[in-house]
Tab-separated table of C-alpha atoms in Angstrom:
chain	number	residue	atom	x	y	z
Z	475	UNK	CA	38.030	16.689	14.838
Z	476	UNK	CA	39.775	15.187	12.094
Z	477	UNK	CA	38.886	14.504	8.563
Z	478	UNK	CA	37.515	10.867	8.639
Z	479	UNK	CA	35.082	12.307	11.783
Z	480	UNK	CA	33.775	15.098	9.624
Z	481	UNK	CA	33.121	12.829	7.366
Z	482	UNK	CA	31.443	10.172	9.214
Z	483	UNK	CA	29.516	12.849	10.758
Z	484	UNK	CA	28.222	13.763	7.007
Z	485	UNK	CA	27.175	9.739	6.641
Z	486	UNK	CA	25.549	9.790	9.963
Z	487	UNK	CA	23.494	13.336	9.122
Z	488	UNK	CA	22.933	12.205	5.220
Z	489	UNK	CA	21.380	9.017	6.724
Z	490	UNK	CA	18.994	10.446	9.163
Z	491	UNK	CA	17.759	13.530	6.501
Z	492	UNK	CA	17.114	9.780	4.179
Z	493	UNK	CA	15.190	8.300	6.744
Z	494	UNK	CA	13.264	11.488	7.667
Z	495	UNK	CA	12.604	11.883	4.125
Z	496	UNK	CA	11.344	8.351	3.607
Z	497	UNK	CA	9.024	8.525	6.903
Z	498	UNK	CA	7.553	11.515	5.484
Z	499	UNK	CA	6.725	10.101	2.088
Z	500	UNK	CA	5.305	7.203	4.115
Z	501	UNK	CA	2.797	8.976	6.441
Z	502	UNK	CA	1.762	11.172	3.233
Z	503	UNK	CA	0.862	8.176	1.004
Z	504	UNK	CA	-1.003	6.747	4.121
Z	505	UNK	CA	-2.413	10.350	4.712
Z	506	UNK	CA	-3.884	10.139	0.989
Z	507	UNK	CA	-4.995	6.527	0.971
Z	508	UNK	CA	-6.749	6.878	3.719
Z	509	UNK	CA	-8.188	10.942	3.414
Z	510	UNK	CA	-6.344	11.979	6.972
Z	511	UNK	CA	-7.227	8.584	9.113
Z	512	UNK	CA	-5.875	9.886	12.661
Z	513	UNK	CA	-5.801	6.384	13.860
Z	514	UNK	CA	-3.767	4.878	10.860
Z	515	UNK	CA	-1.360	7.954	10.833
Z	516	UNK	CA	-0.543	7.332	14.489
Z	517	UNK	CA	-0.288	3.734	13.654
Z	518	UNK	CA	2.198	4.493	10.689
Z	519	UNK	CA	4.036	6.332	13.093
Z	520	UNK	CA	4.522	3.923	15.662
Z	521	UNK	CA	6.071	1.792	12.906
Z	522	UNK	CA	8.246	4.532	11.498
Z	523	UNK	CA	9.845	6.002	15.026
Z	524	UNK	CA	11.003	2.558	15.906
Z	525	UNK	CA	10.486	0.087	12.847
Z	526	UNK	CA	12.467	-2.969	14.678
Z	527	UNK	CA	10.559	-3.345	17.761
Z	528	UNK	CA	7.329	-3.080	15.470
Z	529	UNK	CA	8.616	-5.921	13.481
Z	530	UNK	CA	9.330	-8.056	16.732
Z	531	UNK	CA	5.823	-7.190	18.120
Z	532	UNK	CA	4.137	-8.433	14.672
Z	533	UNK	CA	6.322	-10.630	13.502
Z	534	UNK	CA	3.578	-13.553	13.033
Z	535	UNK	CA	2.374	-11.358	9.997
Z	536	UNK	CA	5.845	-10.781	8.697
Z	537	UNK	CA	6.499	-14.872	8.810
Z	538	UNK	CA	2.960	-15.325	7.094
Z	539	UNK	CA	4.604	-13.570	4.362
Z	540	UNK	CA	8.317	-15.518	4.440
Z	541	UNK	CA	9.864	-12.413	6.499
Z	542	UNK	CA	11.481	-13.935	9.073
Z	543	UNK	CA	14.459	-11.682	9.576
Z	544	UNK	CA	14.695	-7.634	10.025
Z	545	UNK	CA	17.069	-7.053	7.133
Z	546	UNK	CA	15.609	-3.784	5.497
Z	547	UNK	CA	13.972	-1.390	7.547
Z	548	UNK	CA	12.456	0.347	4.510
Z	549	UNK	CA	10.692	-3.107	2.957
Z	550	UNK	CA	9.568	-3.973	6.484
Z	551	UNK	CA	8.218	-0.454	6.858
Z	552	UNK	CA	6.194	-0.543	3.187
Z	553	UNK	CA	4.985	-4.071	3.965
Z	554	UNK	CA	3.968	-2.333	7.480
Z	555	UNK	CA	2.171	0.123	5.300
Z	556	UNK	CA	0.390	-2.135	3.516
Z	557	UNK	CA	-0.834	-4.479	6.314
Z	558	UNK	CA	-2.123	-1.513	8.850
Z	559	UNK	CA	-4.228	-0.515	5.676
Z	560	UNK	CA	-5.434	-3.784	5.252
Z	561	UNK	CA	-6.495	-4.810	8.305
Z	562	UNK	CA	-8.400	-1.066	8.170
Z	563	UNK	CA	-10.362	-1.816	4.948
Z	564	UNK	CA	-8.424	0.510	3.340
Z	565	UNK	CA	-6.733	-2.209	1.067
Z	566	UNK	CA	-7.956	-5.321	-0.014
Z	567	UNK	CA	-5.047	-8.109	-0.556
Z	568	UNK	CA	-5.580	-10.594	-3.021
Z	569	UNK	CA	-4.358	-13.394	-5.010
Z	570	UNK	CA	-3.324	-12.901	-8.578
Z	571	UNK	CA	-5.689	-16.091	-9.289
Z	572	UNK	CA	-8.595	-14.791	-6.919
Z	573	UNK	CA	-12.284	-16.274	-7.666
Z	574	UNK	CA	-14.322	-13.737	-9.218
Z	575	UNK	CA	-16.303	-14.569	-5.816
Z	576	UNK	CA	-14.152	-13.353	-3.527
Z	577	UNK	CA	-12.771	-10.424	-5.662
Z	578	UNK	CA	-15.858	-8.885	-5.549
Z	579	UNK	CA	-16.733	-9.119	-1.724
Z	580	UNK	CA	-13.314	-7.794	-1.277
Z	581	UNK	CA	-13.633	-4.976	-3.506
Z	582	UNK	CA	-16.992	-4.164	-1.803
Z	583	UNK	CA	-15.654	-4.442	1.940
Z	584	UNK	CA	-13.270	-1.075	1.319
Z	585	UNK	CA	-13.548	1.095	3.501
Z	586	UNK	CA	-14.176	4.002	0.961
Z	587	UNK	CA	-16.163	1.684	-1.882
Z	588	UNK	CA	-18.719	1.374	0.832
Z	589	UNK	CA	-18.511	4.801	1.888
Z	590	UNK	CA	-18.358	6.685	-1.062
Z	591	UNK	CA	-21.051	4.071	-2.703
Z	592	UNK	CA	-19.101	2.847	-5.081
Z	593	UNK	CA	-20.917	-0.090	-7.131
Z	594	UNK	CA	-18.905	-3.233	-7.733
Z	595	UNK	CA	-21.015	-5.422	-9.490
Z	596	UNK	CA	-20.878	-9.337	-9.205
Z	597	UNK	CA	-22.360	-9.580	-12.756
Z	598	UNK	CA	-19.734	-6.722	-14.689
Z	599	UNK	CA	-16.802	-9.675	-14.277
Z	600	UNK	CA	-16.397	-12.759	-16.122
Z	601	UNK	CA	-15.165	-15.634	-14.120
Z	602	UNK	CA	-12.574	-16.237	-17.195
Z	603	UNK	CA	-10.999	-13.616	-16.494
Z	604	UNK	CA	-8.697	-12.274	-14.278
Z	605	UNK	CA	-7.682	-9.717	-11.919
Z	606	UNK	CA	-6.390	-7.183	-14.112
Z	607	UNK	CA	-9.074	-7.333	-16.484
Z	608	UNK	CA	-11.666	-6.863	-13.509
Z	609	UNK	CA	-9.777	-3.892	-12.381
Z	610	UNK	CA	-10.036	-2.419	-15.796
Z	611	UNK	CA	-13.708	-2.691	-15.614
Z	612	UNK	CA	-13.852	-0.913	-11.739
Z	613	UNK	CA	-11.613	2.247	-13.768
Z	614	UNK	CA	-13.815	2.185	-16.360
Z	615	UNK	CA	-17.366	1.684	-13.673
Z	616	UNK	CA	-15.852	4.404	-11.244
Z	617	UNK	CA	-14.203	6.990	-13.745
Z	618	UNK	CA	-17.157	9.465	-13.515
Z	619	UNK	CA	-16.653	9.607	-9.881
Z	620	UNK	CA	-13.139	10.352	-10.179
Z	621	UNK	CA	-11.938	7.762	-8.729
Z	622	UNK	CA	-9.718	4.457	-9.825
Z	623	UNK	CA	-8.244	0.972	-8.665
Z	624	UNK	CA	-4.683	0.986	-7.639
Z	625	UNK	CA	-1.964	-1.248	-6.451
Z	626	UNK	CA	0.582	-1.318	-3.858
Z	627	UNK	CA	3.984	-3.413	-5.294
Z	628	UNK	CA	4.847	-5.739	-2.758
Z	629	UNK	CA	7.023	-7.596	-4.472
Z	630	UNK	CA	4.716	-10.936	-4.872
Z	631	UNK	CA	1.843	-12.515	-6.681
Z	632	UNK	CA	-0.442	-11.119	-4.757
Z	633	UNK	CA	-2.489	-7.534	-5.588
Z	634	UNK	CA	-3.098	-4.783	-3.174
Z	635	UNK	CA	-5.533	-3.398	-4.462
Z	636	UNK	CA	-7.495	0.198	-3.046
Z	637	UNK	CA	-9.477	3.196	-4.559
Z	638	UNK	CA	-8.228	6.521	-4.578
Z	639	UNK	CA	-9.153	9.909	-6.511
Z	640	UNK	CA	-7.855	9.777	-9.674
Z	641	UNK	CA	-6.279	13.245	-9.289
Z	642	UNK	CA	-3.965	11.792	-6.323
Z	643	UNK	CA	-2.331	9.156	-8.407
Z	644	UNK	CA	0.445	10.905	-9.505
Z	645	UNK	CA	1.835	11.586	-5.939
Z	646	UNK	CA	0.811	8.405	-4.664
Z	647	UNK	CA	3.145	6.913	-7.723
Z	648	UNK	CA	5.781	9.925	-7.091
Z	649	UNK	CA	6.220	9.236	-3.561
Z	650	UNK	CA	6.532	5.126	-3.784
Z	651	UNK	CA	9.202	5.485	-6.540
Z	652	UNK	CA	10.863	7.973	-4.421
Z	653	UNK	CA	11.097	5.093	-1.677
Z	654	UNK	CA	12.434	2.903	-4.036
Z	655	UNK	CA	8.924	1.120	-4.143
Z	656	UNK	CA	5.669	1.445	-6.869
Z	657	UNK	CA	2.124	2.250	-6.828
Z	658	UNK	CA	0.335	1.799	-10.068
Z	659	UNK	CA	-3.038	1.357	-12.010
Z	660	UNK	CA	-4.165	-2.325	-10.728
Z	661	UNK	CA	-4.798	-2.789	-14.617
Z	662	UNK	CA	-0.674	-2.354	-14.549
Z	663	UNK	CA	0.376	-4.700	-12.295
């Protein structure tokens, strides 16, 4: 073996210890978003173990968004993410001008607002205001329950917006950033 095959060898090994890295960061922010869902984990892993066909098989979702083309495996696998939680109630997707209408039905559709009884209160928002500002009230509402409003970065105008236990936050926002992606506050987006 010569010294170019060693070293493709390397490239080939450093790629798949990436990607094995990155699927594991996936499945754990799913794991914590959703408190251990078996049927979104084996979802998630569906996409992960063979992201392409995945695409191919949903692509009407990826063209609802303008992805028409498999170009990055690791955007189509956090925009994967983000749509197997929201078709679960574990997200709720909305627009950065949503009414105050529909932000609050969305808001109390989630999965764990309506499990954990979390109140979300048509008359705490102001119509004036906006998205942000009504996420700073749900941190503020929800802080004694230790729990908060976060965001997944997708890259658009839109918010993706879930609960989650306040003391999970920093992991949720270590593990996006190590994927090259973000997970903040709601307030922060």
């Amino acid at each position: 073996m010569g010294l170019f095959d060693q070293f493709k060898n390397n490239n080939v090994n450093i790629k798949e210890q990436i990607q094995e890295t990155n699927a594991k960061l996936l499945i754990e922010i799913a794991r914590i978003v959703t408190r251990g869902s078996e049927n979104i984990m084996s979802e998630i892993a569906d996409c992960i173990s063979d992201t392409k066909t995945y695409f191919y098989r949903h692509i009407e979702r990826f063209q609802e968004r303008g992805i028409n083309e498999f170009d990055d495996k690791s955007f189509i696998q956090w925009i994967s993410l983000v749509d197997i939680l929201e078709k679960t109630q574990y997200v709720f997707e909305c627009d950065w001008k949503e009414e105050k209408e529909e932000f609050v039905y969305g808001i109390q559709s989630l999965f764990f607002v309506e499990l954990d009884h979390l109140p979300a209160e048509e008359t705490w928002f102001d119509e004036t205001e906006d998205v942000t500002m009504w996420c700073m009230i749900l941190d503020d509402k929800w802080r004694k329950q230790g729990i908060g409003i976060y965001a997944f970065d997708i890259d658009s105008d839109s918010y993706v917006l879930f609960p989650c236990k306040t003391q999970e936050f920093s992991k949720l926002r270590a593990y996006a950033k190590q994927l090259g992606f973000r997970i903040d506050y709601a307030k922060n987006m």
